[in-house]
Backbone as a ProteinNet text record, in pm:
[ID]
protein_1_A
[PRIMARY]
MRLREWRDDDAPAVLRAFQSPDLRHQAPWPVVTLQDAMGWIAAWPGAGHAFAVTVGEQVVGNVAVAGIDAHDNGWVSYWVVPAYRRRGIAAAATDELARWAFGERGLHRLELGHRTDNPASCRVATKAGFRPEGIERGKLCYDGVRYDVERHARLATDR
[TERTIARY]
2182.3	2146.5	2081.2	2119.7	2051.4	2050.4	1963	1953.6	2009.9	2077.4	2125.7	2129.1	2138.7	2148.8	2276.8	2270.3	2391.1	2484.5	2614.9	2717.1	2810	2873.9	2967.6	3077.6	3122.7	3231.3	3185.8	3057	3006.1	3025.5	3075.7	3088.9	3168.2	3279.7	3349.6	3262.4	3180.1	3090.5	2984.7	2933.5	2834.5	2898.6	3017.2	3087.2	3108.5	3153.2	3172.9	3040.6	2934.5	2804.1	2758.3	2771.8	2721.8	2812.9	2921.7	3002.6	2941	2849.9	2780.3	2688.7	2699.1	2618.7	2468.5	2416	2271.2	2228.3	2322.8	2287.6	2306	2369.3	2398.1	2272.7	2160.3	2035.6	1959.9	2013.9	1946.5	1975.6	2054.3	2084.5	2033.5	1995.1	1942.2	2049.6	2176.1	2286.6	2396.3	2488.4	2597.4	2682.1	2708.3	2794.8	2925.7	3020.1	3145.7	3268	3246.5	3356.6	3314.8	3412.4	3383.3	3294.9	3316.8	3233.2	3088.1	3066.6	2930.9	2864.6	2940.3	2887.2	2851.4	2935.5	2906	2780.9	2766.3	2645.8	2521.2	2533.4	2420.4	2373.8	2467.7	2434	2371.8	2432.3	2386.1	2249.4	2210.3	2083.3	1961.2	1977.4	1861.5	1782.8	1845.2	1764.4	1681.9	1554.5	1463.8	1397.6	1462.6	1405	1331.2	1370.9	1311.4	1392.8	1368.4	1439	1512.3	1643.3	1724.6	1809.7	1829.6	1906.4	2008.3	2128.9	2229.9	2191.1	2201.1	2179.9	2318.2	2336.6	2468.7	2463	2572.7	2597.5	2728.2	2722.1	2837.5	2857.3	2976.6	3004.8	3006.6	2982.5	2992.4	2859.4	2863.6	2746	2726.3	2607	2578.8	2458.5	2390.4	2274.8	2211.8	2095.6	2018.5	1870.9	1794.1	1647.9	1603.6	1497.9	1455.1	1306.3	1249.1	1112.8	1119.5	1064.8	1067.7	931.8	918.4	794.5	674.1	694.8	585.1	488.8	361.5	261.9	166.4	70.4	-25	-121	-123.7	-212.7	-139.9	-18.8	63.7	101.9	131	182.1	330	406.4	548	594.2	705.8	764.4	890.1	896.7	1006.9	1105.4	1232	1336.1	1434.7	1504.1	1601.8	1705.6	1824.7	1928	2026.1	2086.6	2190	2304	2426.5	2541.3	2542.3	2594.4	2588.4	2641.8	2748.9	2808.3	2716.8	2614.3	2526.2	2383.3	2362.3	2228.9	2200.1	2073.6	2023.5	2042.4	2042.8	2055.1	1934.1	1837.4	1719.9	1739.9	1854.6	1886.8	1793.9	1773.2	1689	1545.9	1490.9	1353.7	1342.8	1438.6	1436.4	1450.6	1540	1560.1	1437.3	1373.6	1254	1138.1	1124.9	1021.7	1047.2	1171.3	1204.3	1177.1	1211.5	1182.7	1031.7	952.8	807.4	754	801.4	757	792.9	913.2	954.3	863.7	839.4	758.8	616.2	559.4	424.4	424.3	519	520.5	576.2	692.5	759.9	716.8	698.8	667.6	516.5	438.2	292.8	235.1	308.2	256.1	148	62.6	-44.5	-18.5	37.6	56.8	199.1	262.6	394.3	384	445	445.2	588.3	605.3	733.6	707.2	806.5	794.8	925.1	914.7	1033.3	1007.7	1113.3	1098.9	1046.2	960.1	901.6	1005.5	1119.2	1225.6	1322.4	1280.4	1363.4	1289.2	1284.5	1210.9	1269.4	1399.2	1459.4	1400.1	1382	1323.1	1177.3	1107.7	969.3	964.3	1058.4	1063.1	1089.1	1176.8	1203.2	1073.4	1003	879.4	776.3	752.8	649	690.6	818.8	866.1	856	865.6	855.1	710.1	615.1	473.2	406.6	470.6	412.3	335.1	207.3	121.4	127.2	129.4	128	-5.5	2.2	-120	-140.4	-39.6	-58.6	68.8	56.5	168.6	153.8	260.7	266.9	350.9	283.4	348.6	443.2	562.5	659.8	700.6	697.5	721	866.1	961	1101.5	1170.7	1272.1	1351	1498	1574.4	1718	1787.2	1879.4	1957.4	1868.1	1756.7	1666.4	1572.3	1573.4	1486.7	1379.8	1254.4	1141.7	1117.6	1081.5	1055	921.1	847.5	725.9	765.9	681.7	707.6	587.6	614.9	508.3	508.2	390.6	375.4	325.3	381	340.1	307.6	226.2	195.2	176.3	200.4	177.6	111.4	5.8	-67	-32.7	-44.1	-21.3	-117.9	-232	-334.9	-318	-223.6	-197.7	-137.9	-170.2	-112.2	25.7
1600.9	1461.5	1421.2	1304.2	1250	1098.6	1037.7	892.7	848.9	734.1	675.3	523.2	454.6	308.8	267.7	155.4	100.2	50	63.3	15.2	-80.9	-168.3	-263.6	-193.8	-78.3	-10	58.9	45.3	94.6	-6.4	-125.1	-230.6	-186.7	-113.9	-70.8	18.4	104.5	189.7	106.4	4.7	-84.9	-159.5	-210.6	-282.7	-192.4	-69.4	24.9	52.7	71.6	103.6	-7.6	-132.1	-243.5	-278.6	-205.5	-222.9	-150.5	-57.4	12.3	-86.6	-99.7	-199.9	-190	-69.4	-56.7	-84.6	-100.1	-134.4	-282.8	-354.7	-496.3	-578.1	-542.6	-616.8	-569.2	-473.6	-419.2	-499.3	-601.6	-687.9	-828.6	-902.6	-1038.2	-1139.2	-1102.1	-1187.6	-1094.6	-1145.5	-1059.5	-1007.6	-879.5	-817	-784.2	-879.8	-865.1	-869	-897.3	-897.4	-815.5	-781.3	-710.2	-795.3	-925.2	-1015.3	-1013.2	-1008	-996.5	-867.3	-758.9	-629.2	-632.4	-695.3	-708.1	-793.1	-896.5	-979.1	-903.4	-815.5	-733.1	-644.6	-582.9	-497.4	-582.2	-695.1	-780.5	-843.2	-853.2	-919	-831.7	-701.9	-614.3	-633	-640.3	-660.3	-789.1	-774.6	-887.7	-895.1	-838.1	-837.8	-707.6	-603.1	-472.4	-365.3	-243.9	-128.8	-59.6	-58.7	5.1	113.4	219.8	333.2	374.8	401.3	459.5	605	646.6	786.3	849	955	1017.3	1163.9	1209.2	1351	1379	1463.1	1477.6	1343.5	1291.2	1159.5	1049.4	1085.3	988.4	917.2	784.9	706.3	717	763.6	782	700.7	632.4	554.6	476.7	422.7	340.2	365.9	367.2	362.2	257.5	186.3	76.7	51.6	-4.9	-56.9	-199.8	-291.1	-433.3	-492.9	-622.1	-689.3	-637.3	-594.3	-539.2	-651.9	-627.2	-733.2	-699.8	-786.6	-772.5	-656	-599.2	-486.8	-352.7	-354.4	-233.9	-172.8	-261	-221.3	-257.4	-182.3	-212.2	-180.6	-241.5	-224.4	-139.4	-31	65.5	40.7	52.3	49.2	161.8	201.3	309	297.9	346.8	364.7	472	535.8	636.8	607	619.8	594.8	697.5	657.8	745.9	887.3	904.4	1037.9	1134.9	1085.1	1172.5	1177.6	1126.6	1130.5	1268.5	1291.9	1417.1	1537.5	1511.8	1619.5	1622.4	1533.9	1527.5	1445.5	1380.5	1305.4	1185.7	1109.9	989.6	1025.7	1129.8	1170	1219.1	1300.3	1350.3	1235.8	1141.1	1027.6	937.9	916.7	832.2	899.1	1029.2	1103	1092.4	1109.1	1098.5	957.9	857	718.9	698.6	750.9	735.9	802.7	922.1	991	908.2	850.5	764.4	641.9	576.6	453.4	479.3	592.3	624.9	667.5	752.5	806.7	713.4	656.7	573	426.7	376.3	234.1	209.2	316.2	302.8	236.2	239.7	179.1	267.7	206.6	280.6	299	197	202.1	158.8	237.2	203.1	189.3	85	60.8	55.7	85.1	67.1	42.8	-8.5	-31.6	1.1	40.4	67	17.7	-21.7	-61.1	57.3	28.3	137.2	206.6	143.8	208	285.7	317.3	392.3	518.8	620.1	742.6	816.6	802.7	869.9	814.5	682.6	623.1	664.9	681.7	729.7	871	956.1	1093.1	1091.8	1002.7	990.3	956.3	856	810.7	923.3	991	1094.9	1215.2	1253.4	1364.6	1330.8	1202	1159	1133.8	1169.2	1160.7	1027.3	941.7	811.7	826	791.9	804.5	677.5	693	574.8	501.4	369.3	288.7	191.6	168.5	78.5	7.2	-66.3	-138.3	-287.8	-347.6	-492.6	-547.1	-612.5	-655.9	-773.4	-762.2	-870.4	-916.1	-827	-866	-905.2	-833.2	-858.9	-925	-1006.1	-1070	-1059.3	-985.3	-972.2	-1019.2	-1109.9	-1161.7	-1209.5	-1273.1	-1329.5	-1231.1	-1105.6	-1002.7	-966.4	-966.5	-930.6	-779.5	-723.7	-580.8	-558.5	-460.1	-415.5	-324.4	-323.3	-243.2	-154	-26.5	64.1	66.8	39.8	41.1	177.9	224.9	350	319.3	403.7	386.6	523.6	524.8	643.1	594.5	663.2	627.7	727.5	681.5	769.7	887.2	869.2	973.3	1068.3	1040.2	1130.7	1260.8	1370	1498.3	1512.2
-669.4	-661.4	-792.5	-840.7	-957.8	-948.7	-1028.1	-1036.6	-1170.4	-1168.4	-1293.3	-1275.8	-1386.7	-1383.4	-1309.9	-1241.1	-1180.4	-1289.5	-1266	-1359	-1285	-1360.9	-1300.3	-1221.1	-1269.7	-1199.2	-1070.4	-1034.6	-906.9	-793.9	-825.3	-724.2	-600.9	-614.5	-492	-402.6	-461.7	-382.7	-312	-379.9	-318.4	-202	-222	-115.6	5.4	-16	95.4	165.8	89.7	150.5	243.4	200.7	281	398.3	415.1	535	653.8	628	735.5	806.6	938.1	1009.7	983.4	969.3	948.6	805.2	712.5	574	543.3	631.5	604.4	575.3	635.4	613.7	489.9	418.3	300.8	174.1	185.3	70.3	100.3	-2	21	61.2	52.3	96.6	147.3	227.5	274.5	158	158.4	57.6	128.8	119.7	192.1	100.7	-27.3	-124	-246	-326.8	-451	-541.6	-542	-621.9	-572.8	-440.5	-385.8	-435.1	-433.4	-476.9	-625.3	-705.8	-848.5	-868.6	-788.2	-794.8	-755.7	-656.1	-613.6	-729.1	-798.7	-913.5	-1024.5	-1053.9	-1163.8	-1137.2	-1011.5	-977.1	-1003.6	-1018.3	-1032.1	-1161.3	-1278.2	-1400	-1388.7	-1413.5	-1400.2	-1263.6	-1161.9	-1026.7	-999	-1066.8	-1043.6	-1112.8	-1074.7	-1131.6	-1017.8	-1023.7	-920.7	-984.4	-908.9	-957	-852.4	-898.2	-811	-786.8	-662.6	-625.8	-620.4	-697	-704.2	-664.7	-607.8	-583	-654.3	-755.2	-843	-911.3	-904.9	-963.8	-858.4	-732.9	-624.4	-599.2	-591.1	-555.1	-404.9	-365.4	-222.5	-175.9	-267.2	-224.5	-336.9	-304.4	-396.9	-374.1	-482.4	-475	-576.2	-539.5	-626.7	-610.5	-716	-709.3	-761.7	-683.3	-717.4	-681.3	-699.6	-662.5	-738.6	-860.4	-940.4	-974.3	-946.9	-966.9	-1081.7	-1104.1	-1213.9	-1194.3	-1074.2	-1044.6	-1053.9	-1107.9	-1121.8	-987.2	-890.5	-760.4	-754.3	-679.5	-662.7	-521.9	-483.6	-351.5	-364	-287.7	-294.6	-180.6	-212.8	-110.2	-137.7	-32.4	-45.6	64.3	35.9	136.6	89.5	187.1	162.9	260.4	214.3	301.2	414.8	531.5	649.3	627.1	552	533.6	460.1	392.2	313.9	368.7	486.4	546.4	603.8	631.6	691	598.1	468.5	368.9	275.6	299	212.9	86.6	74.4	-46.9	-63.1	43.5	33.6	-4.6	56.2	24.2	-120	-163.6	-301	-400.8	-372.3	-462.7	-466.6	-351.3	-345.2	-418.3	-404.9	-478.3	-628.9	-670	-813.1	-865.7	-786.9	-825.9	-842.7	-750.3	-758.8	-886	-915.2	-1037.6	-1161.4	-1161.6	-1272.1	-1281.1	-1168.5	-1166.5	-1215.4	-1178	-1224.2	-1370.9	-1407.9	-1543.6	-1648.6	-1623.1	-1722.6	-1716.3	-1597	-1580	-1573.9	-1553.3	-1552.4	-1429.1	-1317.9	-1195.9	-1134.4	-1053.1	-986.7	-837	-772	-626.8	-593.2	-506.9	-455.1	-304	-251.9	-108.4	-58.2	69.1	134.7	281.9	349.6	492.4	561.6	687.4	768.8	910.2	977.3	1116.8	1196.7	1292.8	1371.8	1459.8	1480.2	1558.3	1468.9	1346	1252.4	1208.8	1295.5	1260.6	1140.6	1115.1	998.7	869.5	862.2	742.6	728.2	839.3	834.2	776.2	816.8	762.8	612.3	567.3	423.4	351.2	400.7	336	328.4	438.7	438.2	353.1	358.9	274.2	126.2	92.2	-47.7	-88.6	-2.3	-38.4	-10	67.4	102.5	233.7	229.8	348.4	433.1	565.8	651.8	641.4	642.9	630.8	746.2	827	940.2	980.3	1090.4	1148.2	1120.5	1072.8	1053.8	1169.7	1263.9	1386.7	1362.3	1419.7	1415.7	1276.8	1179	1039.7	1010.2	1066.8	1037.3	1155.4	1125.2	1229.7	1192.6	1273.9	1255.2	1382.3	1365	1477.4	1591.6	1556.1	1655.4	1721.5	1677.5	1735.3	1633.2	1675.8	1589	1594.3	1477.2	1465.3	1396.4	1447.4	1380.3	1264.7	1161.7	1042	1014.6	987.3	944.1	791.7	734.8	589.7	545.5	434.3	369.7	223.8	163.4	21	-44.3	-172.6	-256.3	-383.9	-423.3	-546.4	-656.4	-778.6	-893.1	-890.5	-827.9	-822.5	-703.9	-613.8	-501.2	-552.8	-483.9	-522.9	-467.7
[MASK]
+++++++++++++++++++++++++++++++++++++++++++++++++++++++++++++++++++++++++++++++++++++++++++++++++++++++++++++++++++++++++++++++++++++++++++++++++++++++++++++++

């Protein structure tokens, strides 16, 4: 597994990834065409730092830090396509992203959140060194259903 910058020729992989029902909400707009996927890739510069997660030459996921504020805090997101889940890829990629964000970008605090009904995402967060900090009640709404979110954080000073 390694991280690399997203490239325009990754658009077909992005389009395939967002066809998974559980990934559809991971983009700020529906990614249903190749043009949508290219737009998703093009939107990252200026919004944050996103990296394609690869195994060999195949793109299998994404890790990103966005929402960087004046206090050197950032918001982490991650996803892995279904065929590559349960292999530790998401946790390893998220840990690598955190090390990059602290070392190269100079951030101090990274936060992430996951729906409380998503224990797999919770395992990714904790394996990547993010400590749970609490529940944000009714934070997300998908298809008219409200979901609680567990927030996790990792500091540059954490071991």
